[in-house]
Short mmCIF file of C-alpha atoms (C1' of nucleotides) in Angstrom, two decimals:
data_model
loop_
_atom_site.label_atom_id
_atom_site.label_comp_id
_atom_site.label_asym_id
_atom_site.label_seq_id
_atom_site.Cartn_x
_atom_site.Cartn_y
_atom_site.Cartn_z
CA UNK A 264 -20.29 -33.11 32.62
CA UNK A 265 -16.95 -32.15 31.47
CA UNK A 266 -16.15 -29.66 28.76
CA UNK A 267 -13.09 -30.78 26.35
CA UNK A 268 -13.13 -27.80 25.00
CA UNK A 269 -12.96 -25.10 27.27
CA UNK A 270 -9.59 -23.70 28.50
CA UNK A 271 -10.26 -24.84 32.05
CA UNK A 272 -7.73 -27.64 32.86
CA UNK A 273 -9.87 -31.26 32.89
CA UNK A 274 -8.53 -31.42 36.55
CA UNK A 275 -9.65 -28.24 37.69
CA UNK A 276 -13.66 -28.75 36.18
CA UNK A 277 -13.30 -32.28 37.98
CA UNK A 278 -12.45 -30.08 41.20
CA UNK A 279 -15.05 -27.40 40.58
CA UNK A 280 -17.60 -29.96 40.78
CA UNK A 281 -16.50 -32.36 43.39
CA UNK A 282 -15.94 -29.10 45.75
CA UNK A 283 -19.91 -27.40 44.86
CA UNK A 284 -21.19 -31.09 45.46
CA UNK A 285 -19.69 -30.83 48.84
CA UNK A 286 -20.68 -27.55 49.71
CA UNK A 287 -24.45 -28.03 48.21
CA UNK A 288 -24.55 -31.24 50.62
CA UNK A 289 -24.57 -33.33 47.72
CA UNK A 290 -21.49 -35.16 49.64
CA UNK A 291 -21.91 -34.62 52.79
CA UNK A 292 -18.76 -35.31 55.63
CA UNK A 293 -17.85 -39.09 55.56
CA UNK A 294 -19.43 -39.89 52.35
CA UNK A 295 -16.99 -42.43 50.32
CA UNK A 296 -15.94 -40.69 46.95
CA UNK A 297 -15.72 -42.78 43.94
CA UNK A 298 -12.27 -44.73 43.42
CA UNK A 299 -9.79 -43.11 41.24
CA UNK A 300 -10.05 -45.83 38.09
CA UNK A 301 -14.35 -45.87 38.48
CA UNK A 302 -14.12 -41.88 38.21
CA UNK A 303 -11.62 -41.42 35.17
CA UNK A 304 -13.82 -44.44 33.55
CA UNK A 305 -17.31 -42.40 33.78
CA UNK A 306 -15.48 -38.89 32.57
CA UNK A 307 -13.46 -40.76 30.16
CA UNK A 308 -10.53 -38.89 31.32
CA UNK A 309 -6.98 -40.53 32.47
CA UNK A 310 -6.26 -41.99 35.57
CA UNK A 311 -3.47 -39.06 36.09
CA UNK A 312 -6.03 -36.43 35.73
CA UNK A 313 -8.52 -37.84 38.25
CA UNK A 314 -5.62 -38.55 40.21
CA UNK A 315 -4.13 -34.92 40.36
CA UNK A 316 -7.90 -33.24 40.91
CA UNK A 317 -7.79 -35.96 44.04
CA UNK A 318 -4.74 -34.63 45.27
CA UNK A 319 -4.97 -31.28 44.73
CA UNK A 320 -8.49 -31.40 47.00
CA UNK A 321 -7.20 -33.65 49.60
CA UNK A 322 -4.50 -30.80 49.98
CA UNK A 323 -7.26 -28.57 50.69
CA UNK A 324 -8.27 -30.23 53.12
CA UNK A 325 -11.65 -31.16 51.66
CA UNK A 326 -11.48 -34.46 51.12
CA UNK A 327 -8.96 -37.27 52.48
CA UNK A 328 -7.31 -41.00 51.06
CA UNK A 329 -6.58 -43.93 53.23
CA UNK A 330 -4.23 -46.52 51.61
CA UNK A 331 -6.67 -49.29 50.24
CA UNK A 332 -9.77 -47.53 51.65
CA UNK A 333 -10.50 -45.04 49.22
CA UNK A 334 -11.47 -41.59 49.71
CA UNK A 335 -13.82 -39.70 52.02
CA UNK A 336 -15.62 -36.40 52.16
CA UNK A 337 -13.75 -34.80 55.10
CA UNK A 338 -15.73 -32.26 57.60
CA UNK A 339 -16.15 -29.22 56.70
CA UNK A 340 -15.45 -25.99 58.27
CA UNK A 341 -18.30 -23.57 58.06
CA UNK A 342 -16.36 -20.70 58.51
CA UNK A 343 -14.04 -22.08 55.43
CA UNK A 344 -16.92 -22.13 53.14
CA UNK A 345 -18.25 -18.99 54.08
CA UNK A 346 -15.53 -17.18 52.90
CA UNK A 347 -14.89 -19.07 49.94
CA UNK A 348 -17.99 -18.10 48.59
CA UNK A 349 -18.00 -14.62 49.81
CA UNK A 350 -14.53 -13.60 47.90
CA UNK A 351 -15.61 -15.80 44.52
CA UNK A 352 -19.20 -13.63 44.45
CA UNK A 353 -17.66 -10.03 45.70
CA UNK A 354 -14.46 -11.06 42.90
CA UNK A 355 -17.44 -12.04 40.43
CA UNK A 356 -19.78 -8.91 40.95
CA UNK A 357 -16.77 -6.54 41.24
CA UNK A 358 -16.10 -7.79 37.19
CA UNK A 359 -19.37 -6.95 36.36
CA UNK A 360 -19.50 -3.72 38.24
CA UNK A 361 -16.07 -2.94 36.10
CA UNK A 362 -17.83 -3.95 32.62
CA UNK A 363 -20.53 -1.89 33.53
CA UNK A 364 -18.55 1.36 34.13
CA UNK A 365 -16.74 0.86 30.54
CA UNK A 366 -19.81 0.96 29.17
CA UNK A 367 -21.60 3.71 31.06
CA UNK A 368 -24.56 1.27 32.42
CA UNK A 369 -26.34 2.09 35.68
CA UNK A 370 -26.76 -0.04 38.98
CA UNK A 371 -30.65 -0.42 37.75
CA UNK A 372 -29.25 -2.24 34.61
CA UNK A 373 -26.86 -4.45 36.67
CA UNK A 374 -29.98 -5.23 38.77
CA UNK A 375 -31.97 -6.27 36.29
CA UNK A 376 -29.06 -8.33 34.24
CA UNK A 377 -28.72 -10.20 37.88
CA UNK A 378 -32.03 -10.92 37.68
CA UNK A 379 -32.20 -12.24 34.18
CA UNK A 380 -28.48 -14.34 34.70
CA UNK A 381 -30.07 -16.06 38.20
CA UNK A 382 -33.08 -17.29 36.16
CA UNK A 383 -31.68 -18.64 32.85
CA UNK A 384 -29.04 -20.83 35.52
CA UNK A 385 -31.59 -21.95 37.45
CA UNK A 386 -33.45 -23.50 34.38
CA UNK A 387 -29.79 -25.40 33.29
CA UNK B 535 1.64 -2.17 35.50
CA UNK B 536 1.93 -5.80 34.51
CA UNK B 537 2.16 -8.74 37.24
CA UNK B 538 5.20 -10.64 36.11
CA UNK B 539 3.47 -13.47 38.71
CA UNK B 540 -0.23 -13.50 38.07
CA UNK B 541 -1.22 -16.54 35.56
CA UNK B 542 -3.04 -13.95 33.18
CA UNK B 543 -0.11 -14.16 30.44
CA UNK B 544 1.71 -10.74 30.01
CA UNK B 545 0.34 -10.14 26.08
CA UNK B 546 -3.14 -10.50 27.88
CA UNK B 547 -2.27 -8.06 30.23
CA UNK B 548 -1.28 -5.72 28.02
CA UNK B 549 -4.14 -6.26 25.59
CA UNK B 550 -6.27 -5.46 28.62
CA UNK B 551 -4.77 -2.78 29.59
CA UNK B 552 -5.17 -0.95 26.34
CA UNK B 553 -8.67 -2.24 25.59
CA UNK B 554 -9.47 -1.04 29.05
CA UNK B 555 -7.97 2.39 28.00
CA UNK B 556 -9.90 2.45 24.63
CA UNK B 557 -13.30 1.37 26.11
CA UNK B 558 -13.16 4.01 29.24
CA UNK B 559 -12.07 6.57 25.92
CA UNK B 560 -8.27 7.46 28.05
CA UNK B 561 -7.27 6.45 24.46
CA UNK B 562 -9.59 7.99 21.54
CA UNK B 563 -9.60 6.53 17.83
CA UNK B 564 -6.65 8.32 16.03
CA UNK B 565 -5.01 8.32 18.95
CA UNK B 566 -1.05 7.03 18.55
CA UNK B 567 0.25 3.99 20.55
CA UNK B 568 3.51 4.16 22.07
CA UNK B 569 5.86 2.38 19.80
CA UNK B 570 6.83 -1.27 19.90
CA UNK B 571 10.06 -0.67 21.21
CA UNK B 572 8.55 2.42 23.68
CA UNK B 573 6.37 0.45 25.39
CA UNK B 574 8.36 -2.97 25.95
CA UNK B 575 11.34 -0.42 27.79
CA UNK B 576 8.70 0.78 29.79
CA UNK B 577 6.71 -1.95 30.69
CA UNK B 578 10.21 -4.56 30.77
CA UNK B 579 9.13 -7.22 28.68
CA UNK B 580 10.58 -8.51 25.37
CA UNK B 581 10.18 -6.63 22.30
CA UNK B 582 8.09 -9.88 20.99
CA UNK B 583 5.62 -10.16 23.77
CA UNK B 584 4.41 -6.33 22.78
CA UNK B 585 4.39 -7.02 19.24
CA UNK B 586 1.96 -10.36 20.10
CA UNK B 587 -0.20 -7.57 21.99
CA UNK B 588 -0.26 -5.36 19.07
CA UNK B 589 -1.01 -7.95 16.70
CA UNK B 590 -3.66 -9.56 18.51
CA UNK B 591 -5.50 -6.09 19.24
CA UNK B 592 -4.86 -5.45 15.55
CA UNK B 593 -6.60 -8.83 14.46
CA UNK B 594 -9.32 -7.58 16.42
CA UNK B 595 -9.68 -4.48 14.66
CA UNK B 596 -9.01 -2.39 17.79
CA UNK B 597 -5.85 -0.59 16.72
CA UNK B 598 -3.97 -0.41 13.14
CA UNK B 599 -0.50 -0.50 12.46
CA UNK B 600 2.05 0.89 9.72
CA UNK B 601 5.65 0.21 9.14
CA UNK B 602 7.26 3.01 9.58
CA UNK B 603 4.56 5.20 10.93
CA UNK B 604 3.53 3.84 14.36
CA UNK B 605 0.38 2.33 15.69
CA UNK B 606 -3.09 4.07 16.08
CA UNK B 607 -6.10 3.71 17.81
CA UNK B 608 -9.15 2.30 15.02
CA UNK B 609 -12.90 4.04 15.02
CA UNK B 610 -14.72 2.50 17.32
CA UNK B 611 -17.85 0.85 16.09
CA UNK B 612 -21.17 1.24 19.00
CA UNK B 613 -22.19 -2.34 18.32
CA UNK B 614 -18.92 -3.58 18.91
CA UNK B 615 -18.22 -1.72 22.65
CA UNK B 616 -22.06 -2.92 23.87
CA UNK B 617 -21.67 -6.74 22.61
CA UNK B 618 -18.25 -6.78 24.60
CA UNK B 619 -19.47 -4.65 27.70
CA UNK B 620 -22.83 -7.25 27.50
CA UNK B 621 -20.40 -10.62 27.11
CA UNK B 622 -18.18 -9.61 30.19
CA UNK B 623 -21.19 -8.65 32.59
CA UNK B 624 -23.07 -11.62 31.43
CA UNK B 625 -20.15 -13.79 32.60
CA UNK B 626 -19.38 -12.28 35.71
CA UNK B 627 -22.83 -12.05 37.02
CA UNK B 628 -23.11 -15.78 36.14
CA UNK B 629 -19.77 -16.91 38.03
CA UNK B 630 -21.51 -15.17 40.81
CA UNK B 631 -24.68 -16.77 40.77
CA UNK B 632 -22.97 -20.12 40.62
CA UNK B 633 -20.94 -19.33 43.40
CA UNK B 634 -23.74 -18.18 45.48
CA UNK B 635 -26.00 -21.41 44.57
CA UNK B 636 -23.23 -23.28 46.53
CA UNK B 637 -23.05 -21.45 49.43
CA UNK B 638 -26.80 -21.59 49.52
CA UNK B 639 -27.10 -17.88 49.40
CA UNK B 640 -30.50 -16.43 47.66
CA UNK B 641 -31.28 -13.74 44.93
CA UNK B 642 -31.96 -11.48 47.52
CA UNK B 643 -28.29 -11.80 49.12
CA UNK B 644 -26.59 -11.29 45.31
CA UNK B 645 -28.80 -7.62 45.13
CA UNK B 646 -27.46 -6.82 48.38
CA UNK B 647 -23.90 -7.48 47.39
CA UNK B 648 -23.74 -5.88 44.42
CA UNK B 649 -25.05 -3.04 46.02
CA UNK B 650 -21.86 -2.94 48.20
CA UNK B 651 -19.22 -3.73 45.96
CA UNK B 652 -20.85 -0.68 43.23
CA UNK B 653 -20.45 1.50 46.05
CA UNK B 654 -16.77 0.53 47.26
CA UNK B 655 -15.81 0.36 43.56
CA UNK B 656 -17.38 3.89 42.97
CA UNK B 657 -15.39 5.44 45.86
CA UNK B 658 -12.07 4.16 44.30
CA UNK C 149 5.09 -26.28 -0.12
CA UNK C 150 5.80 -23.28 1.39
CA UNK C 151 7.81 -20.69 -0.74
CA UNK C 152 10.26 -19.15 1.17
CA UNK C 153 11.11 -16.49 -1.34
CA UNK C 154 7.29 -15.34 -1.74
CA UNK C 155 6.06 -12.30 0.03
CA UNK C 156 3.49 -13.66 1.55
CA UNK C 157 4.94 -14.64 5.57
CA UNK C 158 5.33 -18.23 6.03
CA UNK C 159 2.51 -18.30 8.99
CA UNK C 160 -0.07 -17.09 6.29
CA UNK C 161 1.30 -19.69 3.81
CA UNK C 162 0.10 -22.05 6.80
CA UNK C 163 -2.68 -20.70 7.47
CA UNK C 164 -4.03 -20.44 3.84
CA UNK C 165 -3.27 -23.96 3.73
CA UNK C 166 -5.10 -25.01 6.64
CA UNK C 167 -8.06 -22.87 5.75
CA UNK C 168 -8.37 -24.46 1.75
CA UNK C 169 -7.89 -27.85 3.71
CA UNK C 170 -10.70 -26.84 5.93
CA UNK C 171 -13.40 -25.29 3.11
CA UNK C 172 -12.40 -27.88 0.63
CA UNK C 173 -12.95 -30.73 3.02
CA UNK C 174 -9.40 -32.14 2.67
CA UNK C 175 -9.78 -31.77 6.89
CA UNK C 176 -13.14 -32.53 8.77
CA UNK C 177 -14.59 -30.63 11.51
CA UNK C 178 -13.11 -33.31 14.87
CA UNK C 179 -10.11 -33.88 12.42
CA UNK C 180 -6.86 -33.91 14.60
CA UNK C 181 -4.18 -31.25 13.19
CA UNK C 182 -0.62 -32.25 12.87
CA UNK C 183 1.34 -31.15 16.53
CA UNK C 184 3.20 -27.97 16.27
CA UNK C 185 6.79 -29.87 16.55
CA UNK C 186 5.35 -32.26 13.78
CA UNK C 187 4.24 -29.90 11.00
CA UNK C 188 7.48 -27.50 11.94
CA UNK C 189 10.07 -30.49 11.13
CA UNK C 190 7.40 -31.52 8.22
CA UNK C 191 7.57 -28.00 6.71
CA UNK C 192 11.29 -26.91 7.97
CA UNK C 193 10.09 -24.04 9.59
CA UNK C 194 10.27 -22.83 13.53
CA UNK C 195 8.29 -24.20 15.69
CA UNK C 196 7.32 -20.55 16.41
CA UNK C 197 5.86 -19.90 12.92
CA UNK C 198 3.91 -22.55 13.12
CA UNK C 199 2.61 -21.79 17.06
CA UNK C 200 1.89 -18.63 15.56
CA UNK C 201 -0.27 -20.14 12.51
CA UNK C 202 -2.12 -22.67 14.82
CA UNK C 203 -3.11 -19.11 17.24
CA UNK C 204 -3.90 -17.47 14.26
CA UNK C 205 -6.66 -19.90 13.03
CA UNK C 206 -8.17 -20.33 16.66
CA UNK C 207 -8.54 -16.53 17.51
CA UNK C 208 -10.48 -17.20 13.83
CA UNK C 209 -12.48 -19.98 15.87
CA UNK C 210 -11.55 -22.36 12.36
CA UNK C 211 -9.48 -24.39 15.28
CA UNK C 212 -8.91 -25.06 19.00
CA UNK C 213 -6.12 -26.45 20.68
CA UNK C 214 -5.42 -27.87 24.23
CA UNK C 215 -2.26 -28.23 25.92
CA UNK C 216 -1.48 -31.74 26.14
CA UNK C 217 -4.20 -32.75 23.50
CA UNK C 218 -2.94 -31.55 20.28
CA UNK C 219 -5.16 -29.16 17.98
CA UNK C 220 -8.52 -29.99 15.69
CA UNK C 221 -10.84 -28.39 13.79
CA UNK C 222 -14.15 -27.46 15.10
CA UNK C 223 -16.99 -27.15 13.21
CA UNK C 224 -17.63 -24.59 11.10
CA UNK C 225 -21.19 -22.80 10.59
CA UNK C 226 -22.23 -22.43 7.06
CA UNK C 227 -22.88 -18.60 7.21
CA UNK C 228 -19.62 -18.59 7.70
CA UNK C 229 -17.98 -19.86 5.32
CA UNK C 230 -20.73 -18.50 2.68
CA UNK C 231 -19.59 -15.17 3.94
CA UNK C 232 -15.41 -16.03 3.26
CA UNK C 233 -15.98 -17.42 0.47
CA UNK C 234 -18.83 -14.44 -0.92
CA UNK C 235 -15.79 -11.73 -0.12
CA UNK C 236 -13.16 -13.71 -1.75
CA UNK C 237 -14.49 -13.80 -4.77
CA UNK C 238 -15.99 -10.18 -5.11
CA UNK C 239 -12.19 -8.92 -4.02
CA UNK C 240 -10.82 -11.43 -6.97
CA UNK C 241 -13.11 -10.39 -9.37
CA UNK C 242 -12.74 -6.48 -8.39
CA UNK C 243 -9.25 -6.84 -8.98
CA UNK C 244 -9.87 -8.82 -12.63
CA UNK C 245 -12.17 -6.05 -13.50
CA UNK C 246 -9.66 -2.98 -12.19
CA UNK C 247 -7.10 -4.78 -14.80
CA UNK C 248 -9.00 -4.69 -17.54
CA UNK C 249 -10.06 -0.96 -17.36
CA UNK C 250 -6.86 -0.20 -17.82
CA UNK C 251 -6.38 -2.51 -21.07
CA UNK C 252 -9.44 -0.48 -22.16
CA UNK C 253 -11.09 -4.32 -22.13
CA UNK C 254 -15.03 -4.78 -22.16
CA UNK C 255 -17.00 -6.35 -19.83
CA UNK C 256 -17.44 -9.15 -22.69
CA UNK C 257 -13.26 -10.04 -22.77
CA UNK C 258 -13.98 -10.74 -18.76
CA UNK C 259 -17.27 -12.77 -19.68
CA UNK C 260 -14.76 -15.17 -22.23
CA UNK C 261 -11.98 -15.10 -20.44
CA UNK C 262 -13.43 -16.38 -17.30
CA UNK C 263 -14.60 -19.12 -18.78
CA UNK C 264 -11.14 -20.26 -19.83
CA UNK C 265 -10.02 -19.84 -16.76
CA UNK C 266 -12.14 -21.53 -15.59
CA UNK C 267 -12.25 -24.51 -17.86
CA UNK C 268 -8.56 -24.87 -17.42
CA UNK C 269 -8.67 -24.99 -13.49
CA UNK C 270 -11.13 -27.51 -14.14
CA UNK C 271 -8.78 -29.91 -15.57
CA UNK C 272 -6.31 -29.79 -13.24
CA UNK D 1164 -6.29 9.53 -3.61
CA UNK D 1165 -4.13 7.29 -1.43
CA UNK D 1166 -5.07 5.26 1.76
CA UNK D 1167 -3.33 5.60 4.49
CA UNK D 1168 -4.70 2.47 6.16
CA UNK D 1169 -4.29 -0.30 3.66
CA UNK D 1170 -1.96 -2.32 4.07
CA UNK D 1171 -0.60 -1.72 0.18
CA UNK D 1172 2.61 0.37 0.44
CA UNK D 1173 2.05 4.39 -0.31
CA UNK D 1174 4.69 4.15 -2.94
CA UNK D 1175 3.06 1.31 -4.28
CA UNK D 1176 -0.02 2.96 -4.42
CA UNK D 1177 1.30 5.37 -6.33
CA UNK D 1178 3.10 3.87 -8.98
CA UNK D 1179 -0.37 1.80 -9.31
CA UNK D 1180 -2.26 5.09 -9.58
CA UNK D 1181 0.64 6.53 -12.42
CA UNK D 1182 0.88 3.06 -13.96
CA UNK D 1183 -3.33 3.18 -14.54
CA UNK D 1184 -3.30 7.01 -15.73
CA UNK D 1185 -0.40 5.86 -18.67
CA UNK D 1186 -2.06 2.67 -19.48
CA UNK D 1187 -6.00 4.30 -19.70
CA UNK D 1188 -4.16 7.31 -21.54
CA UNK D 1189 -4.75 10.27 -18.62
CA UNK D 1190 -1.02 10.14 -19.34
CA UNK D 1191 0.24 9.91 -22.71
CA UNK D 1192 4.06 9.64 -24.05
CA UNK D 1193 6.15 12.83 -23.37
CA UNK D 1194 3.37 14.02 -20.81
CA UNK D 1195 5.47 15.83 -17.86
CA UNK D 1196 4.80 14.28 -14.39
CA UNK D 1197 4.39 16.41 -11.54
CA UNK D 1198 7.48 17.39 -9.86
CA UNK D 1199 9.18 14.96 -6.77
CA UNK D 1200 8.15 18.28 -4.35
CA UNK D 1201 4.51 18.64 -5.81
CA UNK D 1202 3.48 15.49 -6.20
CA UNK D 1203 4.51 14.70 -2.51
CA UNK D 1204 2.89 17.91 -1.35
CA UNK D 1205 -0.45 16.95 -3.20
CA UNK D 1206 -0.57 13.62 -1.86
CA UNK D 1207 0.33 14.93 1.83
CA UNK D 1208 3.39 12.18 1.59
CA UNK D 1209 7.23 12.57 2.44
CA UNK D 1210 9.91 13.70 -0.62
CA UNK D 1211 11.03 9.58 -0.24
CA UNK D 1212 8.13 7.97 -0.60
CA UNK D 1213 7.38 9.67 -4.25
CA UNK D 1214 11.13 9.33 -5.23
CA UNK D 1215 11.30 6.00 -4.30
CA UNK D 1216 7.90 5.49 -6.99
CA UNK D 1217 8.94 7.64 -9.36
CA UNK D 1218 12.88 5.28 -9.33
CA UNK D 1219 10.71 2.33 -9.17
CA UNK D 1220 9.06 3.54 -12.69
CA UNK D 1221 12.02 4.45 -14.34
CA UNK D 1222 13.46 0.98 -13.51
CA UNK D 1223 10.41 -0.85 -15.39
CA UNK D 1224 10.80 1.14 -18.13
CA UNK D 1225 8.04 3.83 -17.98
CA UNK D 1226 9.18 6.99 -17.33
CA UNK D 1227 12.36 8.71 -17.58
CA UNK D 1228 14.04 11.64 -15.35
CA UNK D 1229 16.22 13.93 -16.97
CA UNK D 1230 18.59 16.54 -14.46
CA UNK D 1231 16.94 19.67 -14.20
CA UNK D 1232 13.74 18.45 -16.51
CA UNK D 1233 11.87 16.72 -14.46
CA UNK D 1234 9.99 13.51 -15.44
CA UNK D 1235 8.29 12.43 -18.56
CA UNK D 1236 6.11 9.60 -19.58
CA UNK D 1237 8.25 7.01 -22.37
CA UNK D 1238 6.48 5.53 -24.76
CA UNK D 1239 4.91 2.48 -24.26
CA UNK D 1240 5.00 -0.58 -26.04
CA UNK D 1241 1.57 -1.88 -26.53
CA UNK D 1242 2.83 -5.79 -26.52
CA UNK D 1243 4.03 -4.92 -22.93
CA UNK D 1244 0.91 -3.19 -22.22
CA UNK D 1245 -1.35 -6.17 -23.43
CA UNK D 1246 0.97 -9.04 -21.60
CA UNK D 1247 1.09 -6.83 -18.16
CA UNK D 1248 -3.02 -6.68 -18.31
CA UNK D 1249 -3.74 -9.82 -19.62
CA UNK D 1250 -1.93 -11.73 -16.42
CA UNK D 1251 -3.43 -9.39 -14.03
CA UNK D 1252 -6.89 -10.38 -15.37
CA UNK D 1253 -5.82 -13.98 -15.00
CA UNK D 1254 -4.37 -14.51 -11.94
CA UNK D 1255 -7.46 -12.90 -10.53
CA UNK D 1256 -10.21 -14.82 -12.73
CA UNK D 1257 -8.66 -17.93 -11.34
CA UNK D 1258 -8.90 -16.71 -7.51
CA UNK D 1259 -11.90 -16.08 -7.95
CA UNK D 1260 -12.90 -19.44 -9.77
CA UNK D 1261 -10.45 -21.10 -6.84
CA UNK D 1262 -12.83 -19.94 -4.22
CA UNK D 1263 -15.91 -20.50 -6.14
CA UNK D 1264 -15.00 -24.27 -6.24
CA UNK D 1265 -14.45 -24.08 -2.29
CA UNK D 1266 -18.11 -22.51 -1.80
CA UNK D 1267 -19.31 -25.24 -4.59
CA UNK D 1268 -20.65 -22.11 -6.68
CA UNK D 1269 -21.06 -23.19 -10.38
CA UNK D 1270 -19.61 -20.72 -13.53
CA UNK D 1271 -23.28 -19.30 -13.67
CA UNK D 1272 -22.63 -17.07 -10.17
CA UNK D 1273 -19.45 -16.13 -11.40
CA UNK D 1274 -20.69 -14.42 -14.57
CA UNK D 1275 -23.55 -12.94 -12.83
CA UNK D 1276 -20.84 -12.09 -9.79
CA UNK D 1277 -18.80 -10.77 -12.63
CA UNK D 1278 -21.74 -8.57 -13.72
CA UNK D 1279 -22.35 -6.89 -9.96
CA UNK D 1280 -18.78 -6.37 -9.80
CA UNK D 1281 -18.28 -4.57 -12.88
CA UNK D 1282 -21.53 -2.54 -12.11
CA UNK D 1283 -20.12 -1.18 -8.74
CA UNK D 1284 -16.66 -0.11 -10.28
CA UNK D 1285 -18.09 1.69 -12.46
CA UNK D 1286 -20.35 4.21 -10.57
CA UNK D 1287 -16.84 4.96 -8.42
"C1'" DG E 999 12.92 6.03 13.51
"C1'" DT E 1000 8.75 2.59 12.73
"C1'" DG E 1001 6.35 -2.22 12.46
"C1'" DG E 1002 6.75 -7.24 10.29
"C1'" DT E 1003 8.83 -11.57 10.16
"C1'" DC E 1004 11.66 -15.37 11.44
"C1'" DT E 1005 15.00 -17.74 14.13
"C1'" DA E 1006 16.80 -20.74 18.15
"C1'" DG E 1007 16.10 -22.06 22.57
"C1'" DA E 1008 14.04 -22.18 27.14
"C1'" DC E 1009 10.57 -23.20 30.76
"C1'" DC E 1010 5.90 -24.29 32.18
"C1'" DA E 1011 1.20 -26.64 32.30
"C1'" DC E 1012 -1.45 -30.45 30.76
"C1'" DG E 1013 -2.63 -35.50 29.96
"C1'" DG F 276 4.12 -36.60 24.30
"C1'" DT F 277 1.16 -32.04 23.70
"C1'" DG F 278 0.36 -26.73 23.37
"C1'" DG F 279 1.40 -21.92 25.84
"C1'" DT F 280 4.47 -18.39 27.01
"C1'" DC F 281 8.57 -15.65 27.05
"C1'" DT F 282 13.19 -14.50 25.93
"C1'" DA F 283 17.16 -12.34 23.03
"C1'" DG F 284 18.52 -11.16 18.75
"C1'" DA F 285 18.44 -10.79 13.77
"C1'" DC F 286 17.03 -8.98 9.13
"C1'" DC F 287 13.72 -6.68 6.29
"C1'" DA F 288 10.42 -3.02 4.41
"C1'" DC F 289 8.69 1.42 5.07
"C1'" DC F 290 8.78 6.45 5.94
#
DNA sequence: GTGGTCTAGACCACG
DNA sequence: GTGGTCTAGACCACC
């Protein structure tokens, strides 16, 4: 699902969820991505902005495009994801831990926030 | 000190900045601002982009301005500081649970974390 | 029609505009908003007064733009607009009855002449 | 008293406040004013700001400044008097009907408005 | 001196 | 095409 609203780019939600369906193993390595035109058709986006969120990932080096073949889940490097994930949660909690010192909360409230946050996403 | 590279426009950085200063109480309400022209010499930016700041912190009700008399620092309501210290943990604990959920990494490993970065962040 | 000899700034000559447009339901909630370039040539006025007119009303939340999409209204909750409309007329009417105290007028001269008033708005 | 927040000019606030005392009688025709130097010491403002009210008076008519005699109050002319109230009350009685029509609030809530209104003023 | 407003004109990001 | 940001420079009102 794609917000129109929020002030993330269309391209860069398109990428967000391409890349955590490849890291959850919802894609795994070798699994054919949809074509450019059946994407942009289902999100009712343009061709240019499917087309750019391709691009941009196959520069990654997630996924890669073979003239007339479509596109394909590349392997992954474990390594690579390890340390994605590690700098977007310390980058995440060191926010919070900011927000919390403006405000004069504890590490006990932070806890139990955490706790609170992990359920209400796991019910979405 | 304002990154002239980072994608955070420099009127947000400077609303930060000042926020930041209000919330943590460097700046108190009655306080005086450092004028228009003051600040954009010292920071290097265009008389305009600090007058955007000011305005926008003004529309929030954070500071208050007078021609001819300078800008001050607005009473702080207690409401007002928790709902905005609540909003910006909120959202930063969530970005981390997402980005944990990907990398398959449990509750348990989030706790852990934030344990570490409170500590690194307190020693700074 | 803006007034460029009025005190009021152009941008809140926009905005005021926009807003009536908005409450009287001249412009729907989904309603595309002129583009910035558009309503500046429409108006003759910089395309800066107007970018600052269109930030105005989304820091408001009475509008949201996105680059490359062009700006519409969102919808507006009805507390909201009880609330704008409530203060609006209490400030009027304070005003009405700070005049006539110092005519020495009753509270019965307000009474009648409000309903002139208000007959003869009705006819226009 | 004057506010040193609003956004109303001190000057103008002070030719509002002299303008009410003449018009509700406080002040009456060859009353002395306060002095430029006292008045601005009373009302904690600069020497300009009172001159610049007290010039702004004298231009419209309703006081006078003789060298060496200080200020005095002129007498009024009650046709001016009734013509300078009766357009105040008018131009706010049809705000206030303007944003009635908006919130689709019939005449009834404006008289009973009217009545709440008038109640508060008066116990200030 | 202060802030408030408006201008013309540029470059970038997005679709 | 769209909106977002930043610039330099001007004039005004206020104190």
């Amino acid at each position: 699902m794609l917000s129109q609203t929020s002030q993330v780019p269309l391209y860069e939600q398109i990428k967000d969820q391409i890349r955590a369906a490849v890291y959850t193993g919802d894609l795994k390595p070798g699994d054919a991505l949809p074509s450019l035109r059946e994407l942009a058709r289902d999100l009712q986006v343009s061709l240019i902005t499917v087309t750019r969120a391709y691009n941009d990932l196959a520069a990654e080096g997630l996924i890669g495009s073979r003239q007339g073949k479509g596109s394909v889940v590349l392997p992954i490097d474990a390594e690579r994801l390890r340390s994605h994930v590690s700098a977007r949660i310390d980058a995440a909690l060191s926010e919070a831990v900011k927000a919390a010192a403006i405000g004069g909360l504890g590490l006990e409230h932070l806890h139990a926030q955490l706790e609170h946050v992990w359920d209400s996403e796991d019910t979405n």
